[in-house]
């Protein structure tokens, strides 16, 4: 589908922002995901309900889970064998795919995926922050840095390898690939492809479970299809 082709990976401008400010990479990704992917998720839910007015929210949510879990498996198999840059791309694509899934799950339960609070939800659900308040503070800092474009003009003279490693670690934390040995294994030929596929699927499944539990019990904020 055209939707998949246009938002399957983080846009180049987001990569530039994250490389320039790797410490706040998850926050930058969450903000951009809500801006770019939130409307896609909302439109998907509206189309689905227009086509099947009586479809249960749980069914819609599981469709989203299945779809994006498959995407996560593919990203692990494709990019896992390309060394450190490939490993960073892998976890970045995975975090982006997971954000798409979470926003689609929210929309399935009638929660507005375009609302700024969804960026907070993403960071808490992906365990970047333990509570919403610290996530909001970090998002505010990241948004301020985003507006200060001079901060993103370059990597501050830091060695590119160091920037990529730091970025990869932060994105791996967001994507749920917590063990450092998993990140290292992605740059080892042979082992990386199988590990990437397994780690992506496992992390995405766990995230989907948390998102369903949260959004299922949240009051709907989207208008019902007429």
Coordinates of C-alpha atoms in Angstrom, one line a residue:
X1 CA 0.0 0.0 0.0
X2 CA 1.1 3.6 -0.5
X3 CA 0.9 4.2 3.2
X4 CA 3.5 1.6 3.9
X5 CA 5.9 2.9 1.2
X6 CA 5.8 6.5 2.5
X7 CA 6.2 5.9 6.2
X8 CA 7.9 2.5 6.5
X9 CA 11.1 4.1 7.8
X10 CA 11.9 7.3 9.7
X11 CA 12.2 10.3 7.3
X12 CA 15.7 11.6 6.5
X13 CA 15.0 14.8 8.5
X14 CA 14.3 12.8 11.6
X15 CA 17.5 10.8 11.2
X16 CA 19.5 14.1 10.9
X17 CA 17.8 15.4 14.1
X18 CA 18.5 12.2 16.0
X19 CA 22.1 12.0 14.9
X20 CA 22.6 15.6 16.0
X21 CA 20.9 15.0 19.3
X22 CA 21.2 11.3 20.1
X23 CA 20.5 11.7 23.8
X24 CA 16.9 12.7 23.0
X25 CA 16.5 10.5 20.0
X26 CA 13.5 8.6 21.4
X27 CA 11.7 11.9 22.2
X28 CA 12.4 13.3 18.7
X29 CA 11.1 10.0 17.2
X30 CA 8.0 10.1 19.3
X31 CA 7.1 13.7 18.4
X32 CA 7.7 13.0 14.7
X33 CA 5.7 9.8 14.8
X34 CA 2.6 11.5 16.3
X35 CA 2.9 14.3 13.6
X36 CA 3.4 12.0 10.7
X37 CA 1.9 8.6 11.7
X38 CA -1.0 9.8 13.9
X39 CA -3.1 11.0 11.0
X40 CA -2.4 7.7 9.1
X41 CA -3.6 5.7 12.1
X42 CA -6.7 7.8 12.5
X43 CA -7.6 7.5 8.8
X44 CA -7.1 3.8 8.9
X45 CA -9.5 3.4 11.9
X46 CA -12.1 5.6 10.2
X47 CA -11.9 3.6 7.0
X48 CA -12.1 0.3 8.8
X49 CA -15.2 1.3 10.8
X50 CA -16.8 2.7 7.7
X51 CA -16.3 -0.6 5.9
X52 CA -17.3 -2.7 9.0
X53 CA -19.3 -0.5 11.3
X54 CA -19.7 -3.3 13.9
X55 CA -16.1 -4.5 14.0
X56 CA -15.0 -4.8 17.7
X57 CA -12.1 -2.6 18.8
X58 CA -10.2 -5.7 19.9
X59 CA -10.4 -7.1 16.4
X60 CA -9.1 -3.9 14.9
X61 CA -6.3 -3.7 17.4
X62 CA -5.2 -7.3 16.7
X63 CA -5.1 -6.5 12.9
X64 CA -2.7 -3.7 13.6
X65 CA -0.6 -5.9 15.9
X66 CA -0.3 -8.6 13.3
X67 CA 0.5 -6.2 10.5
X68 CA 3.3 -4.3 12.2
X69 CA 4.7 -7.4 14.0
X70 CA 5.3 -8.8 10.5
X71 CA 6.9 -5.5 9.5
X72 CA 9.2 -5.7 12.5
X73 CA 10.3 -9.2 11.6
X74 CA 11.2 -8.1 8.1
X75 CA 13.2 -5.1 9.3
X76 CA 15.3 -7.4 11.5
X77 CA 16.0 -9.8 8.7
X78 CA 16.8 -7.2 6.1
X79 CA 19.0 -4.7 7.9
X80 CA 20.6 -6.8 10.5
X81 CA 23.6 -7.8 8.4
X82 CA 25.0 -4.4 7.5
X83 CA 27.4 -3.7 10.4
X84 CA 27.0 -0.9 13.0
X85 CA 25.3 1.6 10.6
X86 CA 22.9 -1.2 9.7
X87 CA 22.3 -2.1 13.3
X88 CA 21.4 1.6 14.0
X89 CA 19.1 1.7 11.0
X90 CA 17.5 -1.6 12.2
X91 CA 16.6 -0.3 15.7
X92 CA 15.5 3.0 14.2
X93 CA 13.1 1.3 11.7
X94 CA 11.9 -1.0 14.5
X95 CA 11.2 1.9 16.9
X96 CA 9.4 3.7 14.0
X97 CA 7.4 0.6 13.2
X98 CA 6.5 0.1 16.8
X99 CA 5.3 3.7 17.0
X100 CA 3.1 3.1 14.0
X101 CA 1.6 0.0 15.7
X102 CA 1.0 1.8 19.0
X103 CA -0.8 4.7 17.3
X104 CA -2.9 2.3 15.2
X105 CA -3.8 0.4 18.4
X106 CA -4.8 3.7 20.0
X107 CA -7.0 4.5 17.0
X108 CA -8.6 1.0 17.1
X109 CA -9.8 1.8 20.6
X110 CA -11.1 5.3 19.7
X111 CA -8.1 7.2 21.2
X112 CA -7.0 10.1 19.1
X113 CA -3.6 9.1 17.7
X114 CA -2.8 12.7 16.7
X115 CA -3.0 14.1 20.2
X116 CA 0.3 15.3 21.7
X117 CA -0.3 13.0 24.7
X118 CA 0.3 10.0 22.4
X119 CA 4.0 11.0 22.3
X120 CA 4.0 10.6 26.1
X121 CA 2.3 7.3 25.8
X122 CA 4.8 6.0 23.3
X123 CA 7.8 6.8 25.6
X124 CA 6.1 5.2 28.6
X125 CA 4.9 2.2 26.8
X126 CA 8.3 1.7 25.2
X127 CA 9.9 2.1 28.7
X128 CA 12.1 5.0 27.8
X129 CA 10.5 6.8 30.8
X130 CA 8.8 5.1 33.8
X131 CA 6.1 7.8 34.3
X132 CA 4.3 10.2 32.1
X133 CA 5.5 13.3 33.9
X134 CA 9.2 12.7 33.2
X135 CA 8.3 11.8 29.6
X136 CA 6.5 15.1 29.2
X137 CA 9.5 17.0 30.5
X138 CA 11.9 15.2 28.1
X139 CA 9.5 15.8 25.2
X140 CA 9.5 19.5 26.1
X141 CA 13.3 19.6 26.1
X142 CA 13.4 17.8 22.8
X143 CA 10.8 20.1 21.2
X144 CA 12.9 23.1 22.4
X145 CA 16.0 21.7 20.8
X146 CA 14.1 20.9 17.7
X147 CA 13.1 24.6 17.4
X148 CA 16.7 25.7 18.0
X149 CA 17.8 24.6 14.5
X150 CA 21.4 25.7 15.1
X151 CA 21.9 22.8 17.5
X152 CA 21.2 20.3 14.7
X153 CA 23.4 21.8 12.0
X154 CA 26.2 19.3 12.8
X155 CA 27.2 16.5 15.2
X156 CA 29.2 18.9 17.3
X157 CA 32.6 17.6 16.1
X158 CA 32.0 14.2 17.7
X159 CA 33.4 11.2 15.8
X160 CA 30.7 9.7 13.7
X161 CA 31.2 6.2 15.0
X162 CA 30.6 7.5 18.6
X163 CA 27.5 9.3 17.5
X164 CA 26.1 6.3 15.8
X165 CA 26.8 4.0 18.7
X166 CA 25.1 6.4 21.1
X167 CA 22.2 6.8 18.8
X168 CA 21.9 3.0 18.4
X169 CA 21.9 2.5 22.1
X170 CA 19.1 5.0 22.7
X171 CA 17.0 3.7 19.9
X172 CA 17.6 0.1 21.0
X173 CA 16.3 1.1 24.4
X174 CA 13.2 2.5 22.9
X175 CA 12.6 -0.5 20.6
X176 CA 13.0 -2.9 23.5
X177 CA 16.3 -4.5 22.5
X178 CA 17.8 -4.0 25.9
X179 CA 20.7 -6.4 26.0
X180 CA 23.9 -4.9 24.7
X181 CA 25.0 -8.2 23.3
X182 CA 22.0 -8.2 21.0
X183 CA 23.1 -4.9 19.5
X184 CA 26.7 -6.2 19.1
X185 CA 25.5 -9.5 17.6
X186 CA 23.8 -7.6 14.8
X187 CA 27.2 -6.6 13.4
X188 CA 28.4 -10.3 13.4
X189 CA 27.8 -12.0 10.0
X190 CA 25.5 -15.0 10.2
X191 CA 24.2 -14.6 13.7
X192 CA 22.8 -11.1 13.1
X193 CA 19.9 -11.9 10.8
X194 CA 18.3 -14.6 12.9
X195 CA 18.8 -12.6 16.1
X196 CA 17.4 -9.4 14.6
X197 CA 14.3 -11.2 13.4
X198 CA 13.7 -12.8 16.8
X199 CA 14.5 -9.7 18.9
X200 CA 12.2 -7.5 16.8
X201 CA 9.3 -9.8 16.9
X202 CA 9.6 -10.5 20.7
X203 CA 10.0 -6.8 21.6
X204 CA 7.1 -5.8 19.4
X205 CA 4.8 -8.5 20.8
X206 CA 5.5 -7.4 24.3
X207 CA 4.9 -3.7 23.4
X208 CA 1.6 -4.6 21.7
X209 CA 0.4 -6.4 24.8
X210 CA 1.1 -3.3 27.0
X211 CA -0.5 -0.9 24.5
X212 CA -3.7 -3.0 24.3
X213 CA -4.0 -3.2 28.1
X214 CA -3.6 0.6 28.4
X215 CA -5.8 1.8 25.5
X216 CA -8.6 -0.8 26.0
X217 CA -9.4 0.9 29.4
X218 CA -9.0 4.5 28.2
X219 CA -12.2 6.4 27.3
X220 CA -12.6 7.0 23.6
X221 CA -11.7 10.4 22.2
X222 CA -12.6 9.9 18.6
X223 CA -16.1 10.5 17.1
X224 CA -18.0 7.4 16.2
X225 CA -18.5 6.6 12.5
X226 CA -22.0 7.7 11.4

